[in-house]
mmCIF file of C-alpha atoms in Angstrom:
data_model
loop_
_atom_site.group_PDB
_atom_site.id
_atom_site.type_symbol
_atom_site.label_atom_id
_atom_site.label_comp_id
_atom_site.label_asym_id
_atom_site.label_seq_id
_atom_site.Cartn_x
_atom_site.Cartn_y
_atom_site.Cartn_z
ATOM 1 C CA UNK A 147 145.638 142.229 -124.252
ATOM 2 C CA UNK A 148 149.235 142.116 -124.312
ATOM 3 C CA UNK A 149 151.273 145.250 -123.802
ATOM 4 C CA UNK A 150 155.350 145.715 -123.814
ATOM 5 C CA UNK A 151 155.801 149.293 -122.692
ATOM 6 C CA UNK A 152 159.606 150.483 -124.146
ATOM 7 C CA UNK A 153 160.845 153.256 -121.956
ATOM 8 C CA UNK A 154 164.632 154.284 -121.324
ATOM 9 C CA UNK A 155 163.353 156.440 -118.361
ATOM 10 C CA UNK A 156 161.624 154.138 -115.201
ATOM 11 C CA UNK A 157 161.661 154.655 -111.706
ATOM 12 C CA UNK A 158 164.212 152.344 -109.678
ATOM 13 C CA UNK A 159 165.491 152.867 -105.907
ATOM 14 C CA UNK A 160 168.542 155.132 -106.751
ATOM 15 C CA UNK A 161 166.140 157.447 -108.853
ATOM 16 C CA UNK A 162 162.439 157.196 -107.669
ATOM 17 C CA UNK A 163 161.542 160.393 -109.610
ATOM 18 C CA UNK A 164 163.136 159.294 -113.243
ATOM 19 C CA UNK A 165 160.064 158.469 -115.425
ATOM 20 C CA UNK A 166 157.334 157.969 -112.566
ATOM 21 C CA UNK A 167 154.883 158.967 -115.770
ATOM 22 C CA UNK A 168 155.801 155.748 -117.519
ATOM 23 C CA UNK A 169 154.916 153.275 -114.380
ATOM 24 C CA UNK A 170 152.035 155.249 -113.554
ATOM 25 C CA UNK A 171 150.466 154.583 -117.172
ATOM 26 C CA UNK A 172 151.685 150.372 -116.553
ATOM 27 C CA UNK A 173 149.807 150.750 -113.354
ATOM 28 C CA UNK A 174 146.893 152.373 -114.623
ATOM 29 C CA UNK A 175 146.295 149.776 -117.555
ATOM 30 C CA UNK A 176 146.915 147.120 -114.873
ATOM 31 C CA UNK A 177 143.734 148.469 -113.202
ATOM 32 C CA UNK A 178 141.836 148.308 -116.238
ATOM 33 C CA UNK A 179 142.628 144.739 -117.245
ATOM 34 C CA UNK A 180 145.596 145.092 -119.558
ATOM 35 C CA UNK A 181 148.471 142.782 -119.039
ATOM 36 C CA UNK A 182 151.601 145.862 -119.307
ATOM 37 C CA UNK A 183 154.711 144.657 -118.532
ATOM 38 C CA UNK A 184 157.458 147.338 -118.980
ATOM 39 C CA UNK A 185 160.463 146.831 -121.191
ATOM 40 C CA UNK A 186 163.059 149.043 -119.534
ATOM 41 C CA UNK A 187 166.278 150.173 -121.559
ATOM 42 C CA UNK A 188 169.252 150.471 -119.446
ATOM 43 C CA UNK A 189 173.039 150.406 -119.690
ATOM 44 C CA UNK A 190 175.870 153.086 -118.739
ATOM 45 C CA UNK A 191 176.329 154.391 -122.338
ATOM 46 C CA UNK A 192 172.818 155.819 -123.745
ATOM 47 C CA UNK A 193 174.279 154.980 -127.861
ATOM 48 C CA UNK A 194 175.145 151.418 -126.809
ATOM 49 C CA UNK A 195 171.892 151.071 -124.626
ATOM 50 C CA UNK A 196 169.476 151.786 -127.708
ATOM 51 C CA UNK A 197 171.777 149.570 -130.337
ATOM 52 C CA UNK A 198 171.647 146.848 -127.317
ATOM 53 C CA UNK A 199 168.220 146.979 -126.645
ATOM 54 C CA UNK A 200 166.959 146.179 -130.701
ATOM 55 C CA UNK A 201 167.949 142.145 -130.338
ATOM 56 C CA UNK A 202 166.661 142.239 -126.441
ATOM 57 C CA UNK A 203 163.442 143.532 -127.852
ATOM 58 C CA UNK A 204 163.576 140.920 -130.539
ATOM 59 C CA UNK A 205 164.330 138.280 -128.216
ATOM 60 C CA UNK A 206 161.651 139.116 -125.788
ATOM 61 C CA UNK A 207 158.817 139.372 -128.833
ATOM 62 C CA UNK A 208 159.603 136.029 -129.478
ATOM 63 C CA UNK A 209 159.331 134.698 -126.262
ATOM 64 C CA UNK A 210 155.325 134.666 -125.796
ATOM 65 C CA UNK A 211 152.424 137.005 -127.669
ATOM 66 C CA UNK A 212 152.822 140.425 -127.541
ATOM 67 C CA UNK A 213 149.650 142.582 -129.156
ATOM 68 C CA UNK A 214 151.476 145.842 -129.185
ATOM 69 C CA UNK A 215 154.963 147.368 -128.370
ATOM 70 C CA UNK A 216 154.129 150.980 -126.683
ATOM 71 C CA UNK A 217 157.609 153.303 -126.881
ATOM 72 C CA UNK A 218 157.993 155.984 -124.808
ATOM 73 C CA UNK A 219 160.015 159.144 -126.764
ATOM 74 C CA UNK A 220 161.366 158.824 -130.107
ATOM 75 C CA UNK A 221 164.616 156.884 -129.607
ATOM 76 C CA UNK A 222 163.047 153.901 -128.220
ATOM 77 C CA UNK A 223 160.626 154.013 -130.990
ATOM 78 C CA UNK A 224 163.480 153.587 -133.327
ATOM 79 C CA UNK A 225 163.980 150.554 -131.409
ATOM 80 C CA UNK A 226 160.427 149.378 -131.359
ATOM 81 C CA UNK A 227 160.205 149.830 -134.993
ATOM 82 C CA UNK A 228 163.242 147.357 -135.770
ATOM 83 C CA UNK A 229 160.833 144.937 -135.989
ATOM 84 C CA UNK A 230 157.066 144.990 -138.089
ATOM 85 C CA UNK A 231 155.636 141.261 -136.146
ATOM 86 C CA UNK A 232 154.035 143.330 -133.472
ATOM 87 C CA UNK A 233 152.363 146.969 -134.380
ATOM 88 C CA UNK A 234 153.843 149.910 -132.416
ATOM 89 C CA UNK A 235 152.689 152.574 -130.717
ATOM 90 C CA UNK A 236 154.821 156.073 -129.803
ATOM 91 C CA UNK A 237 154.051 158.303 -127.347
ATOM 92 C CA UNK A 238 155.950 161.812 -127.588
ATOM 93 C CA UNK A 239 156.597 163.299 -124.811
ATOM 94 C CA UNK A 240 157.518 166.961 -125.611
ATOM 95 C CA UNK A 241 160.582 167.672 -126.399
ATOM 96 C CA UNK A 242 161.226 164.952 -128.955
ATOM 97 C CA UNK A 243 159.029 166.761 -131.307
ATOM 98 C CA UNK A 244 158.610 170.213 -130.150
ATOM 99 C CA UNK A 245 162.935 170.614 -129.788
ATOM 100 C CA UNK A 246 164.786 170.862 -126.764
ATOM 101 C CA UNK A 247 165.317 174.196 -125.561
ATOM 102 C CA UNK A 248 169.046 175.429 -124.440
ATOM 103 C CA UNK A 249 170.054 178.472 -121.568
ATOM 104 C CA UNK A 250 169.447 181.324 -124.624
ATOM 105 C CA UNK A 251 165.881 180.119 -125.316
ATOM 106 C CA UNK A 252 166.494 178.665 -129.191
ATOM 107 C CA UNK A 253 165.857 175.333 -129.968
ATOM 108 C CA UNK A 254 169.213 173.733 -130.389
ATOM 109 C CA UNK A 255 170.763 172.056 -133.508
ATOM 110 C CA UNK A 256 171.171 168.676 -132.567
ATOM 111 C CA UNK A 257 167.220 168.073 -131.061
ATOM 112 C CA UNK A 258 166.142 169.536 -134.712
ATOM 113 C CA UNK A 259 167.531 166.896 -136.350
ATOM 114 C CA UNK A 260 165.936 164.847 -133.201
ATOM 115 C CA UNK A 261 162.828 166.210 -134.341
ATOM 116 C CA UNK A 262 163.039 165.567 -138.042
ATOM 117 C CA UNK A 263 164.134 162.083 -137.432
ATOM 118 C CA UNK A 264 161.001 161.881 -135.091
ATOM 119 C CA UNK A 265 158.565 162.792 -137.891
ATOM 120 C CA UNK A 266 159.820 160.617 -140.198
ATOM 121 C CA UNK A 267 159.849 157.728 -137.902
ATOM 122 C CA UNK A 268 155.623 158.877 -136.550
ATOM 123 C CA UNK A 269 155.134 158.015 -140.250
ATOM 124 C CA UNK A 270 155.774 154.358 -139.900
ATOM 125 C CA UNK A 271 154.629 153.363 -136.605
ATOM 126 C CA UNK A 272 150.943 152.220 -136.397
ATOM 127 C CA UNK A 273 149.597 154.828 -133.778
ATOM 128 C CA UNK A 274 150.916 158.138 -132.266
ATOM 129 C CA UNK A 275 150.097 159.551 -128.690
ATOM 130 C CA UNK A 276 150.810 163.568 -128.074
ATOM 131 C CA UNK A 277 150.195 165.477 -125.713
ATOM 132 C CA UNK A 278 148.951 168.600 -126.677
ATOM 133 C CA UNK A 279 146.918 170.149 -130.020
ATOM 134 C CA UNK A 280 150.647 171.677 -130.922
ATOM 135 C CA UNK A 281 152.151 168.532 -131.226
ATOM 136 C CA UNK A 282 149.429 167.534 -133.448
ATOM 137 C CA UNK A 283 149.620 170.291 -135.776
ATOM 138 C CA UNK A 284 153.384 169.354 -136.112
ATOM 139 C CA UNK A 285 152.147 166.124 -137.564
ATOM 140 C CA UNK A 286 150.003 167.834 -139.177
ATOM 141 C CA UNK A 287 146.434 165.904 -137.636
ATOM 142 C CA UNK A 288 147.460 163.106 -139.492
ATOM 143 C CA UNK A 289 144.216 160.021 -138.571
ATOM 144 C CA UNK A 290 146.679 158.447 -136.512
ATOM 145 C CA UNK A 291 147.503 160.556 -134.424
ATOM 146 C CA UNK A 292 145.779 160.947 -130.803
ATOM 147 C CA UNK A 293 145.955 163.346 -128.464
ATOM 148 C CA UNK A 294 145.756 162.092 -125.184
ATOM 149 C CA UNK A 295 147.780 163.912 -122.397
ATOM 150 C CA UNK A 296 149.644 162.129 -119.404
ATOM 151 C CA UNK A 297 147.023 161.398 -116.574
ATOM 152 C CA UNK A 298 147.368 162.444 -113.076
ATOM 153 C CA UNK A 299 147.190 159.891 -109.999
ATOM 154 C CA UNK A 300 144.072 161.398 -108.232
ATOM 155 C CA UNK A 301 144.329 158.469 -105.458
ATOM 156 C CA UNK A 302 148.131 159.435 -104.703
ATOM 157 C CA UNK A 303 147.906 163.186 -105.683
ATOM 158 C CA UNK A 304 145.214 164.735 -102.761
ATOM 159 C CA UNK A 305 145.196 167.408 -100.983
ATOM 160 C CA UNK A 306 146.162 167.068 -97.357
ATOM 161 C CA UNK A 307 146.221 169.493 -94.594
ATOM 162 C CA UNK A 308 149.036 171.857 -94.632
ATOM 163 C CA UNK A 309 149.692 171.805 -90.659
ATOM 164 C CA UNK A 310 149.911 167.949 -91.271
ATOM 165 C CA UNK A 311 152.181 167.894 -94.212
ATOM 166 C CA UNK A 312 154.432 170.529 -92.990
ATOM 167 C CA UNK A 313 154.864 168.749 -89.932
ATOM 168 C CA UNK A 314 156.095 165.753 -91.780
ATOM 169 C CA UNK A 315 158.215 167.525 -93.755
ATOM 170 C CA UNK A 316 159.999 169.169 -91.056
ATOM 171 C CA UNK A 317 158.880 172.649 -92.825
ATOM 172 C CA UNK A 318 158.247 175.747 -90.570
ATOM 173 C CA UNK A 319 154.204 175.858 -90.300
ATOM 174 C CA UNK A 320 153.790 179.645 -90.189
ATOM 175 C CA UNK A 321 156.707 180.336 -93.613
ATOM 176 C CA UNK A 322 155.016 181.433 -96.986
ATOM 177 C CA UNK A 323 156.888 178.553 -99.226
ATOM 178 C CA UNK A 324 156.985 178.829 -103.164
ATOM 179 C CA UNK A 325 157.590 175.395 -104.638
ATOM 180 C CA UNK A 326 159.460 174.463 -107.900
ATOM 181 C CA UNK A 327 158.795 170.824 -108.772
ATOM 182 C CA UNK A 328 161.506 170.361 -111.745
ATOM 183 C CA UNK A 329 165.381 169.621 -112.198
ATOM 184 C CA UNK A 330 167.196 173.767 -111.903
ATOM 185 C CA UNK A 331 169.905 172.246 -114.470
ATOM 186 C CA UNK A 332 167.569 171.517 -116.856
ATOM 187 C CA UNK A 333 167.371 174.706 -118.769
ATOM 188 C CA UNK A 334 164.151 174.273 -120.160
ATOM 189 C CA UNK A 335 162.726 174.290 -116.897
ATOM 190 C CA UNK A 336 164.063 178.132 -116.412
ATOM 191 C CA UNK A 337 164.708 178.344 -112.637
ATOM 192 C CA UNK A 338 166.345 181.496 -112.779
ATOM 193 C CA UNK A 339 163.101 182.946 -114.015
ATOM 194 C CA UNK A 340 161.797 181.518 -110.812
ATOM 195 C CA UNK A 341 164.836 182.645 -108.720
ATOM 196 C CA UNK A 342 164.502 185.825 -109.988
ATOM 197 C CA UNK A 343 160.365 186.340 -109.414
ATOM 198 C CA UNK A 344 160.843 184.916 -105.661
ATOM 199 C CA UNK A 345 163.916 187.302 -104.685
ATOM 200 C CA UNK A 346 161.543 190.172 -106.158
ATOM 201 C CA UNK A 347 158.894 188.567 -103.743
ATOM 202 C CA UNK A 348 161.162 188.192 -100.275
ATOM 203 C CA UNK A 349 161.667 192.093 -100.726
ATOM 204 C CA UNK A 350 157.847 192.652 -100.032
ATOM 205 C CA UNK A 351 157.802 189.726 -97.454
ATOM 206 C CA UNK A 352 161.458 188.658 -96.693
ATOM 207 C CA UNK A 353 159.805 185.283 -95.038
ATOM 208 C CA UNK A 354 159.212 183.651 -98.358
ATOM 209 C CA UNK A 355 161.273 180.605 -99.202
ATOM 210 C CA UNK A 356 161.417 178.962 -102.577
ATOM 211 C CA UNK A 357 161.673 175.382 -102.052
ATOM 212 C CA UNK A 358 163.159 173.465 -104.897
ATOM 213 C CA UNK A 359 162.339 169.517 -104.943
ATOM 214 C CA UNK A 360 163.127 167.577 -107.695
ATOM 215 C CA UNK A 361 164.049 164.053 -106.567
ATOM 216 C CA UNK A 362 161.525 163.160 -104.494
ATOM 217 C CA UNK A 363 159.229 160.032 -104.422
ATOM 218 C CA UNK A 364 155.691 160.726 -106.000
ATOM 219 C CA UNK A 365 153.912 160.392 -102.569
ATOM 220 C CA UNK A 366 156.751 162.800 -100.879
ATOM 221 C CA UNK A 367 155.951 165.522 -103.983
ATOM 222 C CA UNK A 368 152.100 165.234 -103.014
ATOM 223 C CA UNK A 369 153.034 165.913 -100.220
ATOM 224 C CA UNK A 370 154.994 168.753 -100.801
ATOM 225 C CA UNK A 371 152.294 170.114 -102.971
ATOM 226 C CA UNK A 372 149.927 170.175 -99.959
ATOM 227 C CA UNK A 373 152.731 171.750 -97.796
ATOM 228 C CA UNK A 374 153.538 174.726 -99.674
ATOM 229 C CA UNK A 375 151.419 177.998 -100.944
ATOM 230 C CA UNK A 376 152.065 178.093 -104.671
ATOM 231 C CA UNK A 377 153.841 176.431 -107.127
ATOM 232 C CA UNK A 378 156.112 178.450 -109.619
ATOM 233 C CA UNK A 379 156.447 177.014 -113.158
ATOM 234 C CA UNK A 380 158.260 179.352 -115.789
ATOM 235 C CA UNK A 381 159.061 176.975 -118.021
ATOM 236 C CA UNK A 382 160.220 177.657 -121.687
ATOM 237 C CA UNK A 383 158.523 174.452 -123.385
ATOM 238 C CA UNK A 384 157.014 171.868 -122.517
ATOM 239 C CA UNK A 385 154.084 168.784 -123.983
ATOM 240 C CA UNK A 386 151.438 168.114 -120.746
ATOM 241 C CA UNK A 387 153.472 168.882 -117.538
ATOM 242 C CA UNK A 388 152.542 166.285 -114.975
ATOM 243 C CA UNK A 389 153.788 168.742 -112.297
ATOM 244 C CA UNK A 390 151.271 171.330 -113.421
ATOM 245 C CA UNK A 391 148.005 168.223 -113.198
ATOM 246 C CA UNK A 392 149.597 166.886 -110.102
ATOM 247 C CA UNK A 393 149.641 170.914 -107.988
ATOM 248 C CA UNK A 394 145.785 171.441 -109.653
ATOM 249 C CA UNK A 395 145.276 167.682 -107.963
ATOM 250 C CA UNK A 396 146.129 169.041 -104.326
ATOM 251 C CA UNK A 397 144.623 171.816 -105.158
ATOM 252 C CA UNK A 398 147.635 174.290 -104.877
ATOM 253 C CA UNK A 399 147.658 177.894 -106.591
ATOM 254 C CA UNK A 400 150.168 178.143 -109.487
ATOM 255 C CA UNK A 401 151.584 180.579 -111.468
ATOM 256 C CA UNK A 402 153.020 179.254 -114.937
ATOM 257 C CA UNK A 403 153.879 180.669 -118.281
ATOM 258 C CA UNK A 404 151.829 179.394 -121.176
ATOM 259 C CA UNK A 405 153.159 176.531 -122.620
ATOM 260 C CA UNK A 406 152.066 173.257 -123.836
ATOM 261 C CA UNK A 407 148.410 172.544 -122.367
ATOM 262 C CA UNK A 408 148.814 174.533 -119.273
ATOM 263 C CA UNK A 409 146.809 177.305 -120.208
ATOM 264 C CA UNK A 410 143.502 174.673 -120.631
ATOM 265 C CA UNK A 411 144.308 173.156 -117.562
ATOM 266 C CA UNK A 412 144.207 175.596 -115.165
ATOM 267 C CA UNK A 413 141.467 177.642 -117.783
ATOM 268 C CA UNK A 414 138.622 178.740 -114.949
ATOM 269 C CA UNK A 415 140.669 177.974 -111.716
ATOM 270 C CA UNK A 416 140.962 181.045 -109.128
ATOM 271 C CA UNK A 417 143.914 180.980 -107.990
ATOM 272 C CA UNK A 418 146.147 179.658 -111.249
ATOM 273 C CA UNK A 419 146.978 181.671 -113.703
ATOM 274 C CA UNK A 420 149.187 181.898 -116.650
ATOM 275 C CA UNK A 421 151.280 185.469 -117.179
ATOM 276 C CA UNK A 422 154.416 186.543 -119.089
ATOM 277 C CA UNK A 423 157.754 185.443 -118.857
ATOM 278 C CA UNK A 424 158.990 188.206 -116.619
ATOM 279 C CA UNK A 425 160.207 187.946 -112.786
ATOM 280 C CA UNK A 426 157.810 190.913 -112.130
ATOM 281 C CA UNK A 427 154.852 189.341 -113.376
ATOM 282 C CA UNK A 428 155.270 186.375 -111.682
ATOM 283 C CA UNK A 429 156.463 188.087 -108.030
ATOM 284 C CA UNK A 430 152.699 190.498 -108.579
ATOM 285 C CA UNK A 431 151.321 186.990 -108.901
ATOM 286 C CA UNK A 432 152.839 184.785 -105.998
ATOM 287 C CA UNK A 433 152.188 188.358 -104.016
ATOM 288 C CA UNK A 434 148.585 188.073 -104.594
ATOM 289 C CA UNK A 435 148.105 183.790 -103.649
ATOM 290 C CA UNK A 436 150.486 184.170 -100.498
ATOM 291 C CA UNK A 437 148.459 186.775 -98.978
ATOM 292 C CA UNK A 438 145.103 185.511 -99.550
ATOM 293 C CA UNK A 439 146.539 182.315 -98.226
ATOM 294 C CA UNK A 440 143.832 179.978 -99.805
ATOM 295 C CA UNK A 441 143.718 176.828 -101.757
ATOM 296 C CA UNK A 442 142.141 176.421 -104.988
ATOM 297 C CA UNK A 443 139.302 173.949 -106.564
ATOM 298 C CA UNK A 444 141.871 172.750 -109.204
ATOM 299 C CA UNK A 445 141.025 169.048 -108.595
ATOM 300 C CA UNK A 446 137.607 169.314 -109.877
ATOM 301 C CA UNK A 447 139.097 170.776 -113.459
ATOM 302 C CA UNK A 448 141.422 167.650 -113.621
ATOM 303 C CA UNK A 449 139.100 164.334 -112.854
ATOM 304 C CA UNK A 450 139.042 163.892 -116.719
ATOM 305 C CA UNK A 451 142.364 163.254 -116.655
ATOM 306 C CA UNK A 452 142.351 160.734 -113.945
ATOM 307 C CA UNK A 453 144.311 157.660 -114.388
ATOM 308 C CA UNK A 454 141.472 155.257 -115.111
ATOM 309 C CA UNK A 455 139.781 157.731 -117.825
ATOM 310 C CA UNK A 456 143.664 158.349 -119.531
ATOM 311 C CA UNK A 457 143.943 154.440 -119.609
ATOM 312 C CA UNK A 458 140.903 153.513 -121.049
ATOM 313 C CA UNK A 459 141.430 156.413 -123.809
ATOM 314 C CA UNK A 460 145.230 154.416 -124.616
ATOM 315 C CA UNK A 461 143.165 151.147 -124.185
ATOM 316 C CA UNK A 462 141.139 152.172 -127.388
ATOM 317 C CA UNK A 463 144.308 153.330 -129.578
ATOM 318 C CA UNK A 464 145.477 149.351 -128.560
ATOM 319 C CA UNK A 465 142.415 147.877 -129.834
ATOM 320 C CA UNK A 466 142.409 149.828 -132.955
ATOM 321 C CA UNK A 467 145.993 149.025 -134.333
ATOM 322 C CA UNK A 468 145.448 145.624 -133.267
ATOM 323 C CA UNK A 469 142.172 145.667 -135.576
ATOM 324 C CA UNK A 470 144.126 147.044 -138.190
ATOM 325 C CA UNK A 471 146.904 144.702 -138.056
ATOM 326 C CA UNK A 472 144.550 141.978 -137.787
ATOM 327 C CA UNK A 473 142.553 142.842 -141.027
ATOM 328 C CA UNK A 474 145.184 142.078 -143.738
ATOM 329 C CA UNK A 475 145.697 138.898 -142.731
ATOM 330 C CA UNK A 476 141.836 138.138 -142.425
ATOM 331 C CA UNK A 477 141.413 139.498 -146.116
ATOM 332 C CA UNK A 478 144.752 137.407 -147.236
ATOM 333 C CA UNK A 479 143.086 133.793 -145.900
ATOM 334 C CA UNK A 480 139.315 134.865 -147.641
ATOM 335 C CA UNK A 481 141.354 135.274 -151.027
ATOM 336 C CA UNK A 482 142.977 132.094 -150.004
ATOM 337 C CA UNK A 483 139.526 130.327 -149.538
#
């Protein structure tokens, strides 16, 4: 089978980090026999980039058989669903349906009408991916709509010993170190949540350090993840956060708030935990892992979602669109007969 995966976000030297979820899925239908070759939007001006893109996509469709365009977030479904030759898949991601969330919390104007654009475009597409049972229920379960969350790398995310990691890191091997694995600008993410919960923390034990890493190649974050004692992730909103499957991969404690799928994954793991949105909550928390000083079992709550299993679950949703597209023309050439 023929895939063209539509992304505006892929990883590229100057920013190994920016959309390492989209080339791990290419890889991991690579491994399973699907022919994926990404089709990556780029250009300096994000309106001109998506307008550009709809006669590139056209122009590459007509090149050689595609079986299915699979778009990455809502805008590049737009794109994708310029044309009706080849069926189309969308993946949301999060905040394409769910809202983007500004510094006071609210869901802002603009990504509503993002949103409400995004429904009404899942409507005409042949097959939606979400992450999480909320971002079903704001399509309303609708048949085609599959909930399949973002797989985790189990081969690259593994734990590795700490001495070893911190030595490579050039990281002091007897410092308690908190990491936060997301962009502090972003205010979704809500670092100074995180800020706030550590600097409660260093006034018990003035040795902690909250690490902030962000830009990092995936096999540098593993190793990161196997370097430090928790991770720290108070984020307002989000759909299935890799970072979250990646730290219960390398089996590092975390302390979250509950959002998207977080709570399931970490359901039953000593050592993770999900708490309120409150510095002090999350300090009592990190308080608790950093003294005990162990590592957790997380990895074994998470093989489900290695990359294989996701890819062969995303596999299926291409073979049933496909089907469907197939079957009108089968029933238009027996009426022909």
């Amino acid at each position: 089978m023929k895939v063209l995966v539509a992304s505006a976000m892929y990883p590229s030297e100057e920013r190994p980090a920016f959309g390492t979820f989209v080339r791990t899925q290419v890889e991991s239908l690579r491994g399973i026999g699907v022919d994926a070759e990404p089709f990556v939007l780029t250009g300096r001006s994000r309106k001109l980039m998506y307008l550009q893109a709809v006669p590139q996509l056209r122009r590459r469709l007509r090149r050689n058989g595609v079986d299915v365009v699979h778009a990455h977030y809502s805008y590049v479904g737009l794109v994708a669903r310029t044309q009706f030759s080849v069926p189309v898949v969308l993946t949301f991601h999060g905040d394409d349906l769910l809202g983007t969330v500004g510094p006071d919390g609210r869901t802002t104007g603009v990504s509503r009408l993002i949103v409400a654009a995004g429904k009404l475009l899942a409507r005409h597409v042949d097959a939606v991916i979400v992450q999480n049972e909320l971002m079903a229920e704001r399509l309303h379960h609708h048949p085609r709509v599959h909930v399949i969350p973002h797989e985790v790398d189990l081969e690259l995310f593994k734990p590795t010993d700490r001495d070893v990691a911190r030595h490579e890191l050039g990281l002091d091997p007897d410092r308690p170190y908190v990491l936060f694995a997301s962009p502090p600008q972003i205010a979704v993410k809500r670092f100074p949540l995180a800020e706030a919960a550590v600097a409660l923390l260093r006034e018990r034990d003035p040795s902690v350090e909250l690490l902030v890493v962000f830009r990092e190649a995936q096999d540098r974050l593993a190793l990161y993840m196997s370097a430090c004692d928790a991770l720290v992730f108070p984020s307002f909103q989000e759909g299935s956060p890799n970072i979250v499957k990646q730290a219960m991969a390398c089996n590092l404690p975390i302390v979250a708030t509950d959002v998207g799928d977080v709570a399931q994954v970490v359901a039953g793991t000593d050592g993770c935990c999900v708490v309120e949105p409150e510095p002090q909550a999350f300090a009592d928390r990190l308080e608790e892992i950093v003294r005990r000083g162990a590592r957790t079992a997380g990895r074994e709550r998470v093989r489900h979602l290695d990359s294989p299993v996701v890819a062969t679950r995303v596999l299926s949703v291409y073979e049933q669109v496909v089907e469907q597209a197939r079957a009108p023309r089968t029933r238009l050439r027996r009426a022909e007969a």
